[in-house]
mmCIF file of C-alpha atoms in Angstrom:
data_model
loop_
_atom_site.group_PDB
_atom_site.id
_atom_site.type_symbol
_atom_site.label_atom_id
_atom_site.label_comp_id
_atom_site.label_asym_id
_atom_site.label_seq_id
_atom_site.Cartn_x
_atom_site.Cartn_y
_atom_site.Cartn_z
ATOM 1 C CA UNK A 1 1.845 13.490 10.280
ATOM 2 C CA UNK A 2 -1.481 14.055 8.495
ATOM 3 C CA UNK A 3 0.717 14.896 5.431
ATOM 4 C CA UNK A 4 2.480 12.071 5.377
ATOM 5 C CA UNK A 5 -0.593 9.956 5.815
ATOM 6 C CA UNK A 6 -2.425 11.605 2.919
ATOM 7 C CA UNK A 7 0.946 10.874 0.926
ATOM 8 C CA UNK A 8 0.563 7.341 1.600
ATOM 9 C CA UNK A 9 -3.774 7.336 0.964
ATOM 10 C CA UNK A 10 -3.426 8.561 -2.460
ATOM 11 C CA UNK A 11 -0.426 6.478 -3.105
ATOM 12 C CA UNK A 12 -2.243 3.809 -2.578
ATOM 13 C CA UNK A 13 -5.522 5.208 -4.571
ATOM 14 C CA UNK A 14 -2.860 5.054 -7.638
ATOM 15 C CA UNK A 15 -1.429 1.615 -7.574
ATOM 16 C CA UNK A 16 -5.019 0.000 -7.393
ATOM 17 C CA UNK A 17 -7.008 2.305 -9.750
ATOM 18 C CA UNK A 18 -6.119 1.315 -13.311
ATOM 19 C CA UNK A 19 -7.096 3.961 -15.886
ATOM 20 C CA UNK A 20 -5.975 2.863 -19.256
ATOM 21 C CA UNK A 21 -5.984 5.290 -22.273
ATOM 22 C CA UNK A 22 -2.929 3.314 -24.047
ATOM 23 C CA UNK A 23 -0.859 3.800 -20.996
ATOM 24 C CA UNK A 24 -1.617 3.868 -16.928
ATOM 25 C CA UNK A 25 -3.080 7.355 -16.237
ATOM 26 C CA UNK A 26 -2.517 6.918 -12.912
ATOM 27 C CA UNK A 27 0.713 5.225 -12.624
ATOM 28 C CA UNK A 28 2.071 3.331 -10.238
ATOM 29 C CA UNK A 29 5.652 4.257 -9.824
ATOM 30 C CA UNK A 30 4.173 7.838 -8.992
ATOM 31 C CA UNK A 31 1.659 5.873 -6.192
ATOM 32 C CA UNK A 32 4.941 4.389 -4.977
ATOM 33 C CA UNK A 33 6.737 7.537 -4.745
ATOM 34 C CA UNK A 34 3.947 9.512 -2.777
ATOM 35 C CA UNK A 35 4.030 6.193 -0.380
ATOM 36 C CA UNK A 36 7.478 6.636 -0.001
ATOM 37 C CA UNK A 37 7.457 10.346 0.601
ATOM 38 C CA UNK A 38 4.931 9.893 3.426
ATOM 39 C CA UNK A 39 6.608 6.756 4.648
ATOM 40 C CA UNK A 40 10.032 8.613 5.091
ATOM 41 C CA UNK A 41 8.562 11.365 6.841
ATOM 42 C CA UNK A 42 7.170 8.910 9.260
ATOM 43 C CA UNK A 43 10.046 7.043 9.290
ATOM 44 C CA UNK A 44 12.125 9.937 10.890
ATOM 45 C CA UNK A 45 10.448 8.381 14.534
ATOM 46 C CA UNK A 46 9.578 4.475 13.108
ATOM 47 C CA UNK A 47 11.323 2.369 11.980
ATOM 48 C CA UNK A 48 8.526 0.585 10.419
ATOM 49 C CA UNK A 49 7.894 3.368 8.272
ATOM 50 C CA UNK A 50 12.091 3.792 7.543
ATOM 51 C CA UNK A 51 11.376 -0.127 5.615
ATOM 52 C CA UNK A 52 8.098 0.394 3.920
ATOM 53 C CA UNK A 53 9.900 3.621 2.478
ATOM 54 C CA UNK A 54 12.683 1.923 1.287
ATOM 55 C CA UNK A 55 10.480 -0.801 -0.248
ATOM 56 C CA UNK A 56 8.370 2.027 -1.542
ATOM 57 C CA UNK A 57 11.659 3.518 -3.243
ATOM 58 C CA UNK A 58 12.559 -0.110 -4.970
ATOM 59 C CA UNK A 59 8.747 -0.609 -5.748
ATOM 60 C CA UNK A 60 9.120 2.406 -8.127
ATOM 61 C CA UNK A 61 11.495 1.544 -10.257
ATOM 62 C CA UNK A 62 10.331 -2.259 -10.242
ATOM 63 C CA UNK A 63 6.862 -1.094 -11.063
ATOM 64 C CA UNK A 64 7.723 0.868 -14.403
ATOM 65 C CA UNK A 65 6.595 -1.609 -17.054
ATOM 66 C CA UNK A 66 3.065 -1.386 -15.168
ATOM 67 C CA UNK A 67 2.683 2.148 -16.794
ATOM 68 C CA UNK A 68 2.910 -0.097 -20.411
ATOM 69 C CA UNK A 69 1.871 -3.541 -19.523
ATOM 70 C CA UNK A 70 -1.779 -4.217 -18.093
ATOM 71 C CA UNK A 71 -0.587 -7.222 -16.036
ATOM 72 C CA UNK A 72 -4.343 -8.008 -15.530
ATOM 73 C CA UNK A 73 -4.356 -9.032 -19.054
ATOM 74 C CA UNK A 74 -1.281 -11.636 -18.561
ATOM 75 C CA UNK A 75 -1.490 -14.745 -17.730
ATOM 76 C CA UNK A 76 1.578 -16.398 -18.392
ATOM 77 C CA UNK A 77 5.171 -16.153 -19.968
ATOM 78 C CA UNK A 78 7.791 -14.074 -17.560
ATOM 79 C CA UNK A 79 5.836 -11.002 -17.543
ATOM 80 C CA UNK A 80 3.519 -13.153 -15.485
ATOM 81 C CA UNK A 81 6.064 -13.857 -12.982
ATOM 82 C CA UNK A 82 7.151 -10.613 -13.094
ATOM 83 C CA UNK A 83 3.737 -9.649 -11.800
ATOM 84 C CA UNK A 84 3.592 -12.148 -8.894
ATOM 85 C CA UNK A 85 7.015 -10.548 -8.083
ATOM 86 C CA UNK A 86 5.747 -6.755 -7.692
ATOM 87 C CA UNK A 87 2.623 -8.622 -5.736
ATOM 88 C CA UNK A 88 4.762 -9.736 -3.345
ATOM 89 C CA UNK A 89 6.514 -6.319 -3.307
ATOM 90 C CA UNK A 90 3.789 -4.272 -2.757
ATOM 91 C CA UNK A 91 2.634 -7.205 -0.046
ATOM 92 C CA UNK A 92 6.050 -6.772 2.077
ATOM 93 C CA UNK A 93 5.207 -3.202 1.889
ATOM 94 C CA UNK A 94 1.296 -3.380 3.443
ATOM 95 C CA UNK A 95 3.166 -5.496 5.904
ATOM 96 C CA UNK A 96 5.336 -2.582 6.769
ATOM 97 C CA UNK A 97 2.606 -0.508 6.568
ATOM 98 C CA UNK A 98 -0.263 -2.145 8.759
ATOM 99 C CA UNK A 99 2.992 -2.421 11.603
ATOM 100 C CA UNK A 100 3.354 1.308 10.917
ATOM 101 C CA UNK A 101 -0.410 2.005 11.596
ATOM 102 C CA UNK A 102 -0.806 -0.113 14.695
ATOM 103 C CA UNK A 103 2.439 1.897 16.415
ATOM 104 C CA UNK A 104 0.697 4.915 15.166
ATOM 105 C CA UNK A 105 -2.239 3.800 16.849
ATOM 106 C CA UNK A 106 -0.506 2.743 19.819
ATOM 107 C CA UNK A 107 0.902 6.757 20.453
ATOM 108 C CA UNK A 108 -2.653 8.189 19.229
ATOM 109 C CA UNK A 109 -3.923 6.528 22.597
ATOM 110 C CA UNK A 110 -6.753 5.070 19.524
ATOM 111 C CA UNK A 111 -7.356 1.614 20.620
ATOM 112 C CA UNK A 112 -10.324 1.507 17.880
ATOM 113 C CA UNK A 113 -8.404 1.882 15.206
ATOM 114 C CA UNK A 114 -5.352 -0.125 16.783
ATOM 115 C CA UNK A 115 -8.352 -2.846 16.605
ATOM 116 C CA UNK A 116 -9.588 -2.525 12.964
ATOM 117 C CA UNK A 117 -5.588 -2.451 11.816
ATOM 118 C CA UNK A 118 -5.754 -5.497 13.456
ATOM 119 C CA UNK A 119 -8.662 -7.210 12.311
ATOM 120 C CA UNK A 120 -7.873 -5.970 8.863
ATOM 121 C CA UNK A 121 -4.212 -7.640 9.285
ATOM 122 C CA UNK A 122 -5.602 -11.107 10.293
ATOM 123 C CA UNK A 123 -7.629 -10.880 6.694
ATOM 124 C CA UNK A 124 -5.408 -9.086 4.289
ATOM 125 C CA UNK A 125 -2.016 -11.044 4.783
ATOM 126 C CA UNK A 126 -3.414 -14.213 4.507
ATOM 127 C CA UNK A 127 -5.652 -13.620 2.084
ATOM 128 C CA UNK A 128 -2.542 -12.191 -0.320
ATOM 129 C CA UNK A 129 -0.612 -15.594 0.567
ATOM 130 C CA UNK A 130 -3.266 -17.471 -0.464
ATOM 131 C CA UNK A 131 -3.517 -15.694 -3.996
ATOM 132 C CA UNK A 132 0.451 -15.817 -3.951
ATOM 133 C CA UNK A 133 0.245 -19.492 -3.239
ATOM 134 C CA UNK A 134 -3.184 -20.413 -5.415
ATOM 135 C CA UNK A 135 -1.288 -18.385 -8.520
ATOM 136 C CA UNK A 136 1.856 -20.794 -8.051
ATOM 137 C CA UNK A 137 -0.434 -23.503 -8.171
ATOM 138 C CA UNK A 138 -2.379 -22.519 -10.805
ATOM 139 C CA UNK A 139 0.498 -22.300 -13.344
ATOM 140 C CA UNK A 140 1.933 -25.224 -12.196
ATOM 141 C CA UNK A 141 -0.907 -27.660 -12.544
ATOM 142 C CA UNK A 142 -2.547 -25.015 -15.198
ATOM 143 C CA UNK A 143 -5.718 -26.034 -14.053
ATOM 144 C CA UNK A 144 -8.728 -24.376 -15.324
ATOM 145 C CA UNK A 145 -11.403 -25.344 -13.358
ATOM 146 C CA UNK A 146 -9.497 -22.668 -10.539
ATOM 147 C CA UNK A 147 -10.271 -19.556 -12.616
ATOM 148 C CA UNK A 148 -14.078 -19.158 -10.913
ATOM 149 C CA UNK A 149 -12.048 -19.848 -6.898
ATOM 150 C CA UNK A 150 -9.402 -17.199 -8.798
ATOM 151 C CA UNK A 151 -11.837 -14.571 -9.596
ATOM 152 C CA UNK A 152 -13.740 -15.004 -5.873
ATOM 153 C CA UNK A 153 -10.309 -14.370 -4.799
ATOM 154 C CA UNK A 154 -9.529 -11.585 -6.668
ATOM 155 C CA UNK A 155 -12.875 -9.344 -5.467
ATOM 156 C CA UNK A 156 -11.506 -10.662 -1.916
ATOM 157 C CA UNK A 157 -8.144 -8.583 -2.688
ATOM 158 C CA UNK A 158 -10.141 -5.603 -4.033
ATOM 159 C CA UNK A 159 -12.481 -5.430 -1.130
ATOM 160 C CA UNK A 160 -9.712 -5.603 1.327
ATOM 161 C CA UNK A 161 -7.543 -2.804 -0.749
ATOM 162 C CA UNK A 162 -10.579 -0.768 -0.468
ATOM 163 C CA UNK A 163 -10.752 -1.515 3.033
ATOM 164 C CA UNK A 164 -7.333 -0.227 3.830
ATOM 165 C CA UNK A 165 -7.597 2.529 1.792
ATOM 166 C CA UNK A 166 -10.386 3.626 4.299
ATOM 167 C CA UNK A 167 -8.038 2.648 7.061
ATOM 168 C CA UNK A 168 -5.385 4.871 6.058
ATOM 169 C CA UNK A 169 -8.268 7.538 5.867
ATOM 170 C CA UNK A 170 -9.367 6.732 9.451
ATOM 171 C CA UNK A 171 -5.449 7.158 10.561
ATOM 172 C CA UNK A 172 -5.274 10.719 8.646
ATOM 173 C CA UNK A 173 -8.885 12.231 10.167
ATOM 174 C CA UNK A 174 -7.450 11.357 13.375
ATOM 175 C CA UNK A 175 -3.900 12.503 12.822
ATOM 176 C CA UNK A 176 -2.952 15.659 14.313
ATOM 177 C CA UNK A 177 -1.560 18.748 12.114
ATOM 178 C CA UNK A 178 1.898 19.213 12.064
ATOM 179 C CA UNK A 179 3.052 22.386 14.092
ATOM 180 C CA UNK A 180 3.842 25.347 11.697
ATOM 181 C CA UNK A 181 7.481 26.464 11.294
ATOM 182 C CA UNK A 182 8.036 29.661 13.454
ATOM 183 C CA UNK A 183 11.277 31.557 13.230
ATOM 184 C CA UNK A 184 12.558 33.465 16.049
ATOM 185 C CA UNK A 185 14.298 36.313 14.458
ATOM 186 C CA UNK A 186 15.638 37.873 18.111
ATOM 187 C CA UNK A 187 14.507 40.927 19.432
ATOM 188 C CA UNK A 188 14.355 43.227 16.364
ATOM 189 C CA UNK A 189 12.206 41.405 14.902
ATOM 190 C CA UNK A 190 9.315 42.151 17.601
ATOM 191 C CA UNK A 191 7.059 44.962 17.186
ATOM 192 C CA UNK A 192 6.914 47.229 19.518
#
């Protein structure tokens, strides 16, 4: 289980850092993938995690142009809406994810934690509708006088994404090592 959290943790540290030499050094179909790889893993006994995997899995090949296009840069045209769509992608996903984490919680007897996924919830999901539903606005009206409220909004998102970044570190320090393979190869096998 602590693999499969540390799968999803540095996932996540590659979809929100954005190192640009030309292209996205750290890319985000390759954060997507190591969320899915830890997501299926856990998935095996949640279903939670089973859905955040598979949005993981669509999230990778959705989030290709990012590796090209800073969508940080755009602000209108269809790339733009094609950023608000892998927003709302990667949002189902958390979703998935912070349901994932409290059932996790839930069998690590770790009502603290259950508690701060919780709290962290109640900010982070409505915060991203917010910017989901301010961004509609804001190209529809194309007012200007929203880009200061817009940027306010937009060190809200980073401060939560750092925030459950440290989460997801909380759930792995307190994740248990998976038990070591041991084969049994019968009686010969035994030293004697």
């Amino acid at each position: 289980m602590k693999k499969s959290l540390s799968q999803i943790l540095y996932g996540y540290v590659f979809i929100l850092l954005d190192i640009r030499i030309g292209v996205d050094i750290l890319a985000d179909p390759v954060g997507y993938l190591l969320i899915a790889l830890g997501c299926l893993k856990l998935g095996e006994k949640y279903t939670d995690g089973k859905l955040a995997a598979y949005i993981a899995i669509t999230m990778i090949f959705l989030s290709i142009p990012s590796v090209l296009i800073d969508f940080n840069l755009v602000e209108t045209g269809s790339w733009y809406y094609y950023s608000n769509g892998l927003f709302v992608g990667e949002l189902v996903m958390t979703f998935y994810l912070f349901r994932l984490l409290k059932r996790l919680a839930e069998a690590y007897g770790e009502n603290e934690l259950k508690d701060r996924t919780q709290f962290l919830y109640n900010i982070y999901i409505p915060a991203s509708l917010f910017m989901l539903g301010l961004a509609a606005f804001y190209t529809a009206t194309e007012m200007r006088s929203m880009e200061e409220v817009f940027f306010v909004l937009v060190l809200i998102l980073l401060i939560l994404n750092i925030a459950f970044i440290l989460l997801l570190n909380a759930f792995r320090k307190a994740a248990k090592e998976e038990e070591p393979l041991v084969l049994d190869l019968g009686e010969g096998s035994k030293e004697g």
